[in-house]
Short mmCIF file of C-alpha atoms and ligand atoms in Angstrom, two decimals:
data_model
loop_
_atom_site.label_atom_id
_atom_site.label_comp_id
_atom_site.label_asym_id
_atom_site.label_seq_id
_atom_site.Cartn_x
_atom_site.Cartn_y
_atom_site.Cartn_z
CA UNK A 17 108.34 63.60 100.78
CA UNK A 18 105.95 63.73 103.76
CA UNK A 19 102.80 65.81 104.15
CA UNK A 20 102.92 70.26 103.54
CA UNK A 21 101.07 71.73 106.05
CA UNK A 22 99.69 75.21 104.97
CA UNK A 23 98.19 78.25 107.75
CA UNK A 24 95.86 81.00 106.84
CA UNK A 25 95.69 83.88 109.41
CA UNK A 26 92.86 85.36 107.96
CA UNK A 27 90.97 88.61 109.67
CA UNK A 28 88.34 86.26 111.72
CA UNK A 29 89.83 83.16 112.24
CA UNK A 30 92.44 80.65 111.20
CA UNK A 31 92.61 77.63 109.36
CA UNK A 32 95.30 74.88 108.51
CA UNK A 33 95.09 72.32 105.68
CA UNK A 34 97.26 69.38 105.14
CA UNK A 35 98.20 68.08 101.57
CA UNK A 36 99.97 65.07 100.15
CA UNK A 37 102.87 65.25 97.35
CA UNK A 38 99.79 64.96 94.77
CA UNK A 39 98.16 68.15 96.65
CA UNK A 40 95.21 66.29 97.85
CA UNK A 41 93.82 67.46 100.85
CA UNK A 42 94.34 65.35 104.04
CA UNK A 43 93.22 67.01 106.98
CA UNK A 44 91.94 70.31 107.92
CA UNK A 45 91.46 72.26 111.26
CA UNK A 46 89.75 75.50 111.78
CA UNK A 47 89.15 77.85 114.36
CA UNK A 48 87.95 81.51 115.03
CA UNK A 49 89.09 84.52 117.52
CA UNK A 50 87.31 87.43 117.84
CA UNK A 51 90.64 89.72 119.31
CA UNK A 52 93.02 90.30 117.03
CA UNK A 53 96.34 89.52 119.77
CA UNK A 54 99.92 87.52 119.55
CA UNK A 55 98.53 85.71 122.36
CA UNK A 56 95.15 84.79 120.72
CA UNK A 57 97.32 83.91 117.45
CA UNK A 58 99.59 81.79 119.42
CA UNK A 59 97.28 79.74 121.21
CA UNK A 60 95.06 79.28 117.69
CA UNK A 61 97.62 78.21 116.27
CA UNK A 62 98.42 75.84 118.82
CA UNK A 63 95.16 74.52 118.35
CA UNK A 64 95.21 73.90 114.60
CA UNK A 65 98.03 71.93 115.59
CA UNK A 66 96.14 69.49 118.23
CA UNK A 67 92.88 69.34 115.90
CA UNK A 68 94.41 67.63 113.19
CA UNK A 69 94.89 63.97 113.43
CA UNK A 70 98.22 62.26 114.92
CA UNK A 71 98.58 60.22 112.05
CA UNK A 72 98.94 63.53 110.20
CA UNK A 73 100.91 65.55 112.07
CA UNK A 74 103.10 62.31 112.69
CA UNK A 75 104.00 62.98 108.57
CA UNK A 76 104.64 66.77 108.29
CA UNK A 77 107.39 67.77 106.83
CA UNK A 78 107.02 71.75 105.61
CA UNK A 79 105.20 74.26 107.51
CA UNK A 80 104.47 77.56 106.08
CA UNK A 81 101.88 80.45 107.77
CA UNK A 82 100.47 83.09 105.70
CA UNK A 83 99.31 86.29 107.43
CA UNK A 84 97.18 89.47 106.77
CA UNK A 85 98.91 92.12 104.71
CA UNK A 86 100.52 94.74 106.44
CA UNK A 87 99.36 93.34 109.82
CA UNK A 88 102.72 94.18 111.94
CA UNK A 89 104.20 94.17 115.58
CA UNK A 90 106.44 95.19 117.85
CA UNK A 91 108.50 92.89 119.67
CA UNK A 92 111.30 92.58 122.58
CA UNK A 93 114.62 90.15 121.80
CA UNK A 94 112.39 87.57 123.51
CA UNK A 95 109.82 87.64 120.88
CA UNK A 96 107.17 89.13 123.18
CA UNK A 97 105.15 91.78 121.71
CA UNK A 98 105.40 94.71 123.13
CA UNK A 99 102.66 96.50 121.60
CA UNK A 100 98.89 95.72 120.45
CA UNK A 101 99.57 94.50 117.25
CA UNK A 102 98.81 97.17 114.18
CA UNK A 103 96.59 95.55 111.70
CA UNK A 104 96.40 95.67 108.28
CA UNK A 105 93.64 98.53 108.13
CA UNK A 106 95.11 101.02 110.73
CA UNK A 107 96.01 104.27 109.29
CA UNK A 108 97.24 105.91 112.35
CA UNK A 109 100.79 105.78 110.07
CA UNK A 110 98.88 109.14 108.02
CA UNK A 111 100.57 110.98 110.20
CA UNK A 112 103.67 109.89 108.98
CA UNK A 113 103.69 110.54 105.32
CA UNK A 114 104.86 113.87 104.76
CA UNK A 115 108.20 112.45 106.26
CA UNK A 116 107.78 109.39 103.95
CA UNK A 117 107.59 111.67 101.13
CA UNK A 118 110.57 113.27 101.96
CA UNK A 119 112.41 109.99 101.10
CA UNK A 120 110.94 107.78 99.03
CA UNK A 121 110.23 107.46 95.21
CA UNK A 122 106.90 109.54 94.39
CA UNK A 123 104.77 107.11 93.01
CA UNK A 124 106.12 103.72 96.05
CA UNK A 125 103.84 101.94 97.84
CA UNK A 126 104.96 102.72 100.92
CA UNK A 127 103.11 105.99 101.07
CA UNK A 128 100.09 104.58 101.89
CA UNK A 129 98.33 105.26 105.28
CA UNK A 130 98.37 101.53 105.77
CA UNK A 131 101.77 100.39 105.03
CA UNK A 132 104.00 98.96 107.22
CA UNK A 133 106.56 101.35 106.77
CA UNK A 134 103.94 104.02 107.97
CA UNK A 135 103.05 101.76 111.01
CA UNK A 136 106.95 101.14 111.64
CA UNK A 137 107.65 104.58 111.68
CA UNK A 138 104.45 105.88 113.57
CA UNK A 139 105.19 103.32 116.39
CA UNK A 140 108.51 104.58 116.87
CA UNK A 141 107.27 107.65 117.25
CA UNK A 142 104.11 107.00 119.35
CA UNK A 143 104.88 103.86 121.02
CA UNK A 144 106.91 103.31 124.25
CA UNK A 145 108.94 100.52 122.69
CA UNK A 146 112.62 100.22 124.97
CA UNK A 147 115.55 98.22 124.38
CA UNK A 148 115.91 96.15 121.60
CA UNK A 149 113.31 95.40 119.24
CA UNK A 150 112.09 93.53 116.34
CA UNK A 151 109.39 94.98 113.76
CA UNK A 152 107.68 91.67 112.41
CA UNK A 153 104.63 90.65 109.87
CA UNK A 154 102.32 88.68 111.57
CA UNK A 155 103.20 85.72 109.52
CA UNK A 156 107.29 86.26 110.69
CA UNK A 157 106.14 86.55 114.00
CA UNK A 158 103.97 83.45 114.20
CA UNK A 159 106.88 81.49 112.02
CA UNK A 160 109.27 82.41 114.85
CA UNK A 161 107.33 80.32 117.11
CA UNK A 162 107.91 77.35 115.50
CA UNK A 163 111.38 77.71 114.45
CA UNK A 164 112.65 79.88 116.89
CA UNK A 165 114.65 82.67 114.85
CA UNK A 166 113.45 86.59 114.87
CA UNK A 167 113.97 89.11 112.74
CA UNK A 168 112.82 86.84 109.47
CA UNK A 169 109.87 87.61 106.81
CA UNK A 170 109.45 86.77 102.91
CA UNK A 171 109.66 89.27 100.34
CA UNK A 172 105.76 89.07 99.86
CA UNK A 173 105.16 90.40 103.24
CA UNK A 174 107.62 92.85 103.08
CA UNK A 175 106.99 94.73 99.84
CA UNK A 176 104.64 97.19 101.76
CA UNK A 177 107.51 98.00 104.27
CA UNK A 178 109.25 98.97 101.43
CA UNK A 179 111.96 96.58 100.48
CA UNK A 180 113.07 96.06 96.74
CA UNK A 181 112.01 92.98 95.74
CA UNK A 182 113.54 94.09 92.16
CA UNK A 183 117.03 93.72 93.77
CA UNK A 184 116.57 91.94 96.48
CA UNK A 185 117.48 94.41 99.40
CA UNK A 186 116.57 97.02 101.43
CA UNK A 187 116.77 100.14 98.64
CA UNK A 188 119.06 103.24 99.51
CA UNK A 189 116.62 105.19 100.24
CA UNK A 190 115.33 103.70 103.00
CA UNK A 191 115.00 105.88 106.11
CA UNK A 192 117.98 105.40 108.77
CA UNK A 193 116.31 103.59 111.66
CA UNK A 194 117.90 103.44 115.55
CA UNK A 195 120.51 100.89 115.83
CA UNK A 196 118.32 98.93 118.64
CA UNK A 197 115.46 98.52 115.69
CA UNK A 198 116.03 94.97 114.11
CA UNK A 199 114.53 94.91 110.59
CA UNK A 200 113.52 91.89 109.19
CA UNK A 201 115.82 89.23 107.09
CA UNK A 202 113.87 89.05 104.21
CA UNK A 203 113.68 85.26 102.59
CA UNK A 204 111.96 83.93 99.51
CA UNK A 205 108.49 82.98 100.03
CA UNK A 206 108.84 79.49 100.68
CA UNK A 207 112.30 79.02 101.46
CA UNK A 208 113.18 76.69 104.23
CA UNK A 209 113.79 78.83 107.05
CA UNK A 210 115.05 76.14 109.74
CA UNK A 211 113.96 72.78 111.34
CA UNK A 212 110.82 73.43 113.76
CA UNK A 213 112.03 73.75 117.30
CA UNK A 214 112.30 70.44 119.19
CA UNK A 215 109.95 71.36 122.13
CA UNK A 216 107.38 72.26 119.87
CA UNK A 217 107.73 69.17 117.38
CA UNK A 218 107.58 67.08 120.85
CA UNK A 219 104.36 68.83 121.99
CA UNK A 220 102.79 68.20 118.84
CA UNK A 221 104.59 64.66 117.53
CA UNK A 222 105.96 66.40 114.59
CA UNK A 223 108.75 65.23 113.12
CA UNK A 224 112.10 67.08 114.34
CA UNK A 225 113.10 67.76 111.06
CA UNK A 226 110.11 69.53 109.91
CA UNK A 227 111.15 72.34 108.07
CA UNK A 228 109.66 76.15 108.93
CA UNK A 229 109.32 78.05 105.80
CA UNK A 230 109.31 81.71 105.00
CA UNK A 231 105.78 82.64 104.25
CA UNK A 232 103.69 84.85 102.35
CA UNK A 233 100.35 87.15 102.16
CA UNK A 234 96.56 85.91 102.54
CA UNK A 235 96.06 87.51 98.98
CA UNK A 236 98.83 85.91 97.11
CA UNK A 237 98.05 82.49 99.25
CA UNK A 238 94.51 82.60 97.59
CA UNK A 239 96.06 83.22 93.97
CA UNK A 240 97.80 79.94 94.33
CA UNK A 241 94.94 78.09 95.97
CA UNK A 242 93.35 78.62 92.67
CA UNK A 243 95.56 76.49 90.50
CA UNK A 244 96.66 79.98 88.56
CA UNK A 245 100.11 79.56 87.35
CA UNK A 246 101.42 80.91 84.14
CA UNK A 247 101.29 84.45 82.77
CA UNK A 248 98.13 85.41 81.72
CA UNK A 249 96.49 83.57 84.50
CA UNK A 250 94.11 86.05 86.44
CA UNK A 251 92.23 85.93 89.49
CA UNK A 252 89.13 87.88 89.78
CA UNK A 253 87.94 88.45 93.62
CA UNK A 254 84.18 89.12 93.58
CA UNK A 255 83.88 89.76 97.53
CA UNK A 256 83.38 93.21 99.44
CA UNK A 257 85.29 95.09 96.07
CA UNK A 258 86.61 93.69 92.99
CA UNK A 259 90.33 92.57 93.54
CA UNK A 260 92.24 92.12 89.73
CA UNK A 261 95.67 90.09 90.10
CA UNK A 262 97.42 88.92 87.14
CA UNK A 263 100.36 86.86 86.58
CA UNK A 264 102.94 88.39 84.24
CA UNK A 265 105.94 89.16 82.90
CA UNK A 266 106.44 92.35 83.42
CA UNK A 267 105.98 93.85 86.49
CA UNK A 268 103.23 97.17 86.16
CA UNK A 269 103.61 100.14 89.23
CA UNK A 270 101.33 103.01 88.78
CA UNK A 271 100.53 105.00 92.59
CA UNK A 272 97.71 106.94 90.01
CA UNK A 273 95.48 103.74 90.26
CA UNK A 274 96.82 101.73 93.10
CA UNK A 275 98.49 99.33 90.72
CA UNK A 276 101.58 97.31 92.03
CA UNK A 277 103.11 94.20 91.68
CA UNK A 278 104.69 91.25 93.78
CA UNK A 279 107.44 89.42 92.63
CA UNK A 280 106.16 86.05 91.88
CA UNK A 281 109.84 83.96 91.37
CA UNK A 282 110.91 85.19 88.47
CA UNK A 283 107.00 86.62 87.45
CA UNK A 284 105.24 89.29 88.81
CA UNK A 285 101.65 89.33 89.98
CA UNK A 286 99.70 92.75 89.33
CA UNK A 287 97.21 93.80 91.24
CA UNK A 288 94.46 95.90 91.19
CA UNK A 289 91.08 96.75 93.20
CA UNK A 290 87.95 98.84 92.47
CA UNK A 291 85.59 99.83 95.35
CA UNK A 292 82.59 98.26 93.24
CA UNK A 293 81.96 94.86 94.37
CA UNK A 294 79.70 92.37 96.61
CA UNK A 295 79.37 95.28 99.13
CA UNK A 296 76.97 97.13 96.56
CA UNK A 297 75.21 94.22 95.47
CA UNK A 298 74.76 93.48 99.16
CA UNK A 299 72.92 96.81 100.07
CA UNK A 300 70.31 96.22 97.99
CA UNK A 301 70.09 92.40 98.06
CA UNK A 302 70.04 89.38 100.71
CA UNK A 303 72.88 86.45 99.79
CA UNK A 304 68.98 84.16 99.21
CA UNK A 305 67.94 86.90 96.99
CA UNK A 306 71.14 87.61 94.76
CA UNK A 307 70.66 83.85 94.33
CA UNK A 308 67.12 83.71 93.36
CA UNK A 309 67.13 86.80 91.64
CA UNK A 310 70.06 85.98 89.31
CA UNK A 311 69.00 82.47 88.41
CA UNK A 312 65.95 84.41 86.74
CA UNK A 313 68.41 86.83 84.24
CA UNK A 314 69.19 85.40 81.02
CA UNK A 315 72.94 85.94 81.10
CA UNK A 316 73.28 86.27 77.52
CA UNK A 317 71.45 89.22 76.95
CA UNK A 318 72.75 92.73 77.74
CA UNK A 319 70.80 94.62 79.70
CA UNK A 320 69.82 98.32 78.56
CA UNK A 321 71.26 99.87 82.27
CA UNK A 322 75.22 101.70 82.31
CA UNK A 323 75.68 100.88 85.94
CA UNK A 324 78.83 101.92 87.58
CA UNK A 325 77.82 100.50 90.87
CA UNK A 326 79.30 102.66 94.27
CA UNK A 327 78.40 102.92 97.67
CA UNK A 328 79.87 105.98 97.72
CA UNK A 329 81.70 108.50 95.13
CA UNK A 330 85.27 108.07 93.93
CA UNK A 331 87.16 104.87 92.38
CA UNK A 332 90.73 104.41 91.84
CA UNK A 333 91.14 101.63 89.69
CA UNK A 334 90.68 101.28 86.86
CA UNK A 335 89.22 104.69 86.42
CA UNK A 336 91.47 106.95 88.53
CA UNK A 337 88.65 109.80 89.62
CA UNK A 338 88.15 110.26 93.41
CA UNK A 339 85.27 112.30 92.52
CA UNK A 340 83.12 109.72 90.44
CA UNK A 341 79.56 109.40 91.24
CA UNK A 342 77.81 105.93 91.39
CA UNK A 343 76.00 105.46 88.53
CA UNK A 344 72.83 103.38 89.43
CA UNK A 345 70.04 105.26 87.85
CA UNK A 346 67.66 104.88 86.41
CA UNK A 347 66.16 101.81 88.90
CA UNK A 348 63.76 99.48 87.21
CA UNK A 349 60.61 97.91 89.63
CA UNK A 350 61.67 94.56 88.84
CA UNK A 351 64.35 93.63 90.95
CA UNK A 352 65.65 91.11 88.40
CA UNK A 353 66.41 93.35 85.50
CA UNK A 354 68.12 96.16 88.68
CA UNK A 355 70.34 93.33 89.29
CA UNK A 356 71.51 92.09 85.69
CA UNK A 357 72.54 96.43 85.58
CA UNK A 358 74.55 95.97 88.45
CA UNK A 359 76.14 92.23 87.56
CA UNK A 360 76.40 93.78 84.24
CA UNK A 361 77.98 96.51 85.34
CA UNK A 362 80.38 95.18 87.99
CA UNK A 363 81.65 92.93 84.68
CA UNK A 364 82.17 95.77 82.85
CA UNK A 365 84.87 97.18 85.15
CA UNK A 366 86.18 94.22 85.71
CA UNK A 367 87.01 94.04 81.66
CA UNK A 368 88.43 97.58 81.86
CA UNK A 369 90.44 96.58 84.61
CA UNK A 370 92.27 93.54 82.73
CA UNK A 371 92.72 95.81 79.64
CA UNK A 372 93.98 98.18 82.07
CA UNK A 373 96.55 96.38 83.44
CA UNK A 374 97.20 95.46 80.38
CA UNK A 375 98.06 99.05 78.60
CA UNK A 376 100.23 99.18 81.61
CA UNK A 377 102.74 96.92 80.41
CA UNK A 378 100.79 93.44 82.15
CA UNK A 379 101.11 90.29 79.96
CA UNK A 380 97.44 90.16 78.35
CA UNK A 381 95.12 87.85 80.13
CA UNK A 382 94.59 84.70 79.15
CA UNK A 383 92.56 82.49 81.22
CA UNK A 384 90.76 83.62 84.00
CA UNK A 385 89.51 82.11 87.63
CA UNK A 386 86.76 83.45 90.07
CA UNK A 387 87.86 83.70 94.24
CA UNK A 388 85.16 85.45 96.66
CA UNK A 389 81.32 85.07 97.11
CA UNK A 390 80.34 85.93 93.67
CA UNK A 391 81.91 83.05 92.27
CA UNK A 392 78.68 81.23 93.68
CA UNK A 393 77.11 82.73 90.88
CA UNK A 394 76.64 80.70 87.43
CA UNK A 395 74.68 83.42 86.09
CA UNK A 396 77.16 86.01 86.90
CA UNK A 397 80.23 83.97 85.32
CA UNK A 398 78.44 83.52 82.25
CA UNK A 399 77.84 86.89 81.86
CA UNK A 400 81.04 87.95 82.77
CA UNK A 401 82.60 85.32 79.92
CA UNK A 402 80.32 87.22 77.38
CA UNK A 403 82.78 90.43 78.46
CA UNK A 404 86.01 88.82 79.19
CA UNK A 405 86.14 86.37 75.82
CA UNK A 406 88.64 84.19 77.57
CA UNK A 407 88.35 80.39 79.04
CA UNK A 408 87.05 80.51 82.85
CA UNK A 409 89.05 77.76 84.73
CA UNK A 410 87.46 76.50 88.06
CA UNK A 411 90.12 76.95 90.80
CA UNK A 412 91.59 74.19 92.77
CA UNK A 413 90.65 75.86 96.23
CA UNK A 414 89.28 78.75 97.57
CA UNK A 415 90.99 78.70 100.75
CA UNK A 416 94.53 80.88 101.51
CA UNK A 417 95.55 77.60 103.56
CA UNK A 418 95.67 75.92 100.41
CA UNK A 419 97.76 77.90 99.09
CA UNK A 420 100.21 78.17 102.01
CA UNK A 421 100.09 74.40 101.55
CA UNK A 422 101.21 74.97 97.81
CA UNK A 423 103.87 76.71 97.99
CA UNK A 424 105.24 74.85 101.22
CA UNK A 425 105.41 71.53 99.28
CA UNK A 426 107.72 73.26 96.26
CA UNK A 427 110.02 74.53 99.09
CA UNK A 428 113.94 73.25 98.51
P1 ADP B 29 84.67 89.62 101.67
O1 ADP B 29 85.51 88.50 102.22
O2 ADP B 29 85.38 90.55 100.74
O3 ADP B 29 83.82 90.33 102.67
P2 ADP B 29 83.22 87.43 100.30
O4 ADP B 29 84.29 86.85 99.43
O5 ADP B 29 82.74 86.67 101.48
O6 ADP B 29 83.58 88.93 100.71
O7 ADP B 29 81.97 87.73 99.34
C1 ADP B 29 80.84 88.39 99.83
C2 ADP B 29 80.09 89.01 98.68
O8 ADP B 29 79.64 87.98 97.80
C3 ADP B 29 78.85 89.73 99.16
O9 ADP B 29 79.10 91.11 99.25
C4 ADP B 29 77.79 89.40 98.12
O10 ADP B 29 77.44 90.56 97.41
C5 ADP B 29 78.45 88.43 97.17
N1 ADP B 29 77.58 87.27 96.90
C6 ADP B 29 77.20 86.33 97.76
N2 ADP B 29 76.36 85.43 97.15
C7 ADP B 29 76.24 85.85 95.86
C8 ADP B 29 75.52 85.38 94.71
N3 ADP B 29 74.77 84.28 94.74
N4 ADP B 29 75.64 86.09 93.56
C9 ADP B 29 76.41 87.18 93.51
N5 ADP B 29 77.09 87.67 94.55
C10 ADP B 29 77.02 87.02 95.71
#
């Protein structure tokens, strides 16, 4: 078995890492775009490809690209997009969900603003898209570069278009779509997909038979960067919000607090997100101070403050009240003791959220891992242990490409 080459398309830049059967990294190439286009994504990639060393690329043997979430395009049978692409934030698809509701299950995903079911139908509607075309995840669409095919995602990608990754299929009620609209094969994340296209392996001296395999999400790319694995494994993301996502073996759906789950093989990972987070502590703090500042709090003390730190009014998960206020008062002078109430606080939720999920049907957690900025913090994790009670494991890597990597090399 050669080398597994894993691809983050992340929402700045991209990155590539190279591991060995043991999963030690071998090479890595980076590189930033500041336009979000297929033409920009091809070329980067292209470029990840001619940064790493010869040597390297001269042993690849599984390829795998992870993508944003619900970043989608349009494209003709030649594979050219036809359309700016519609990325994973765009909610221009808001306009189509009273017509979603009028087909799909109450409580499904897919009536979000930002699905791509909502962007699929929207840009039928509001794009001039003629002849025959192909509605792709970033991630299928970059793929198809390499090996050639269109019309092929993962069933990680395409849970938010709506496909039933219970039964494998698109479910009955999906909406009936014109017969020139190709909708996406949907693979196994992971699965070989086909060898990589000569030209390409001869641009790049990589072997002919490289496989192409059917890729997966930035998110669940990070889970597996972390080393997590077995149910009761969680991942807590401290960036911008707080991001829950726990392995288990049941899968947990609730639309009330944004809850839903990927199928994981034959696990499911739950997820859940909270808009308290990094972005609060960052109003208030620079990165130099949150590190100064929480060096100086004695993490195993509680603090006297009931922070339930917002920007802005209204959580989802896991308290379900669009109208609930931040709770940051009352403010201490000393900036140390304001930022053990919000650390303090920020843990707090993050507790509720596990035994949340957990009340939902989730397998209980069991060991935990920290992803995002705040797992800089030693003071924070310490703090956070005194809530959570359960072993904190370092992860592996903090890096989606990593995890692409991963879950190339166990591809059949
Ligand atoms: P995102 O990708 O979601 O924007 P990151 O994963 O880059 O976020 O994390 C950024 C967040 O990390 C910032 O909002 C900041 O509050 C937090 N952060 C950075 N350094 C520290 C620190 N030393 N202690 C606690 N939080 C930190």
């Amino acid at each position: 078995m050669g080398l597994a080459l894993g691809i983050d398309f992340g929402t700045s830049g991209a990155r590539a890492i190279a591991i060995n059967p043991d999963r030690d990294i071998l090479a890595q190439a980076t590189c930033t775009y500041d336009r979000q286009l297929p033409e920009v994504w091809k070329t980067s990639l292209f470029s990840l490809f001619e940064q790493l060393p010869l040597d390297c690329r001269q042993q690849i043997t599984r390829i795998l690209i992870n993508g944003t979430s619900a970043t989608v395009l349009f494209c003709n049978g030649e594979g050219e997009a036809i359309a700016p692409p519609l990325m994973y934030n765009d909610d221009r698809g808001k306009a189509m969900i009273p017509q979603i509701q009028g087909f799909a299950p109450s409580d499904h995903l897919v009536l979000s603003a930002t699905s791509s079911l909502a962007k699929l139908l929207w840009g039928l509607e509001n794009l001039s898209l003629d002849g025959s075309i192909y509605f792709l995840h970033q991630a299928d669409w970059l793929a198809s570069l390499l090996h050639g095919k269109l019309g092929i995602s993962d069933y990680h990608n395409a849970l938010k278009l709506g496909y039933d990754v219970h039964n494998l299929c698109y479910p009955d009620w999906f909406p009936s779509l014109p017969d020139r609209l190709t909708l996406p094969k949907v693979y196994t994340p992971g699965e070989a997909i086909a060898p990589i296209l000569p030209q390409i392996a001869q641009q790049f001296s990589i072997p002919p038979d490289c496989l192409i395999c059917a890729g997966t999400t930035d998110s669940i790319a990070a889970f597996i960067a972390s080393g997590a694995s077995v149910p009761g494994d969680g991942v807590t993301s401290l960036g911008s919000t707080l991001v829950l996502k726990l392995l288990s073996e049941t899968p947990v759906n609730n639309s009330q607090y944004g809850i839903y789950s990927h199928r994981f093989g034959d696990r499911w990972l739950v997820g859940g997100a909270s808009n308290t987070g990094g972005a609060v502590l960052r109003h208030f703090f620079t990165d130099v101070e949150l590190e100064t500042l929480s060096n100086q709090i004695n993490p195993h003390q509680k603090s006297n403050l009931d922070y339930y730190p917002l920007l802005r009014k209204g959580d989802r998960f896991p308290i379900n009240d669009p109208n609930l206020p931040p709770r940051l008062h009352p403010r201490p002078a000393d900036p140390v003791e304001f930022l053990h109430g919000l650390l303090q606080g920020i843990a707090r939720i993050e507790t509720l959220g596990y035994q949340r999920l957990t009340e939902l049907g989730a397998t209980p957690l069991k060991r935990l891992y920290t992803a995002g900025g705040g797992a800089k913090s030693n003071t924070w994790s310490k703090l956070r242990q005194t809530y959570l009670s359960v072993p904190f494991i370092p992860s592996i890597s903090p890096l989606a490409a990593y995890g692409s990597a991963c879950l190339a090399q166990q591809s059949s």
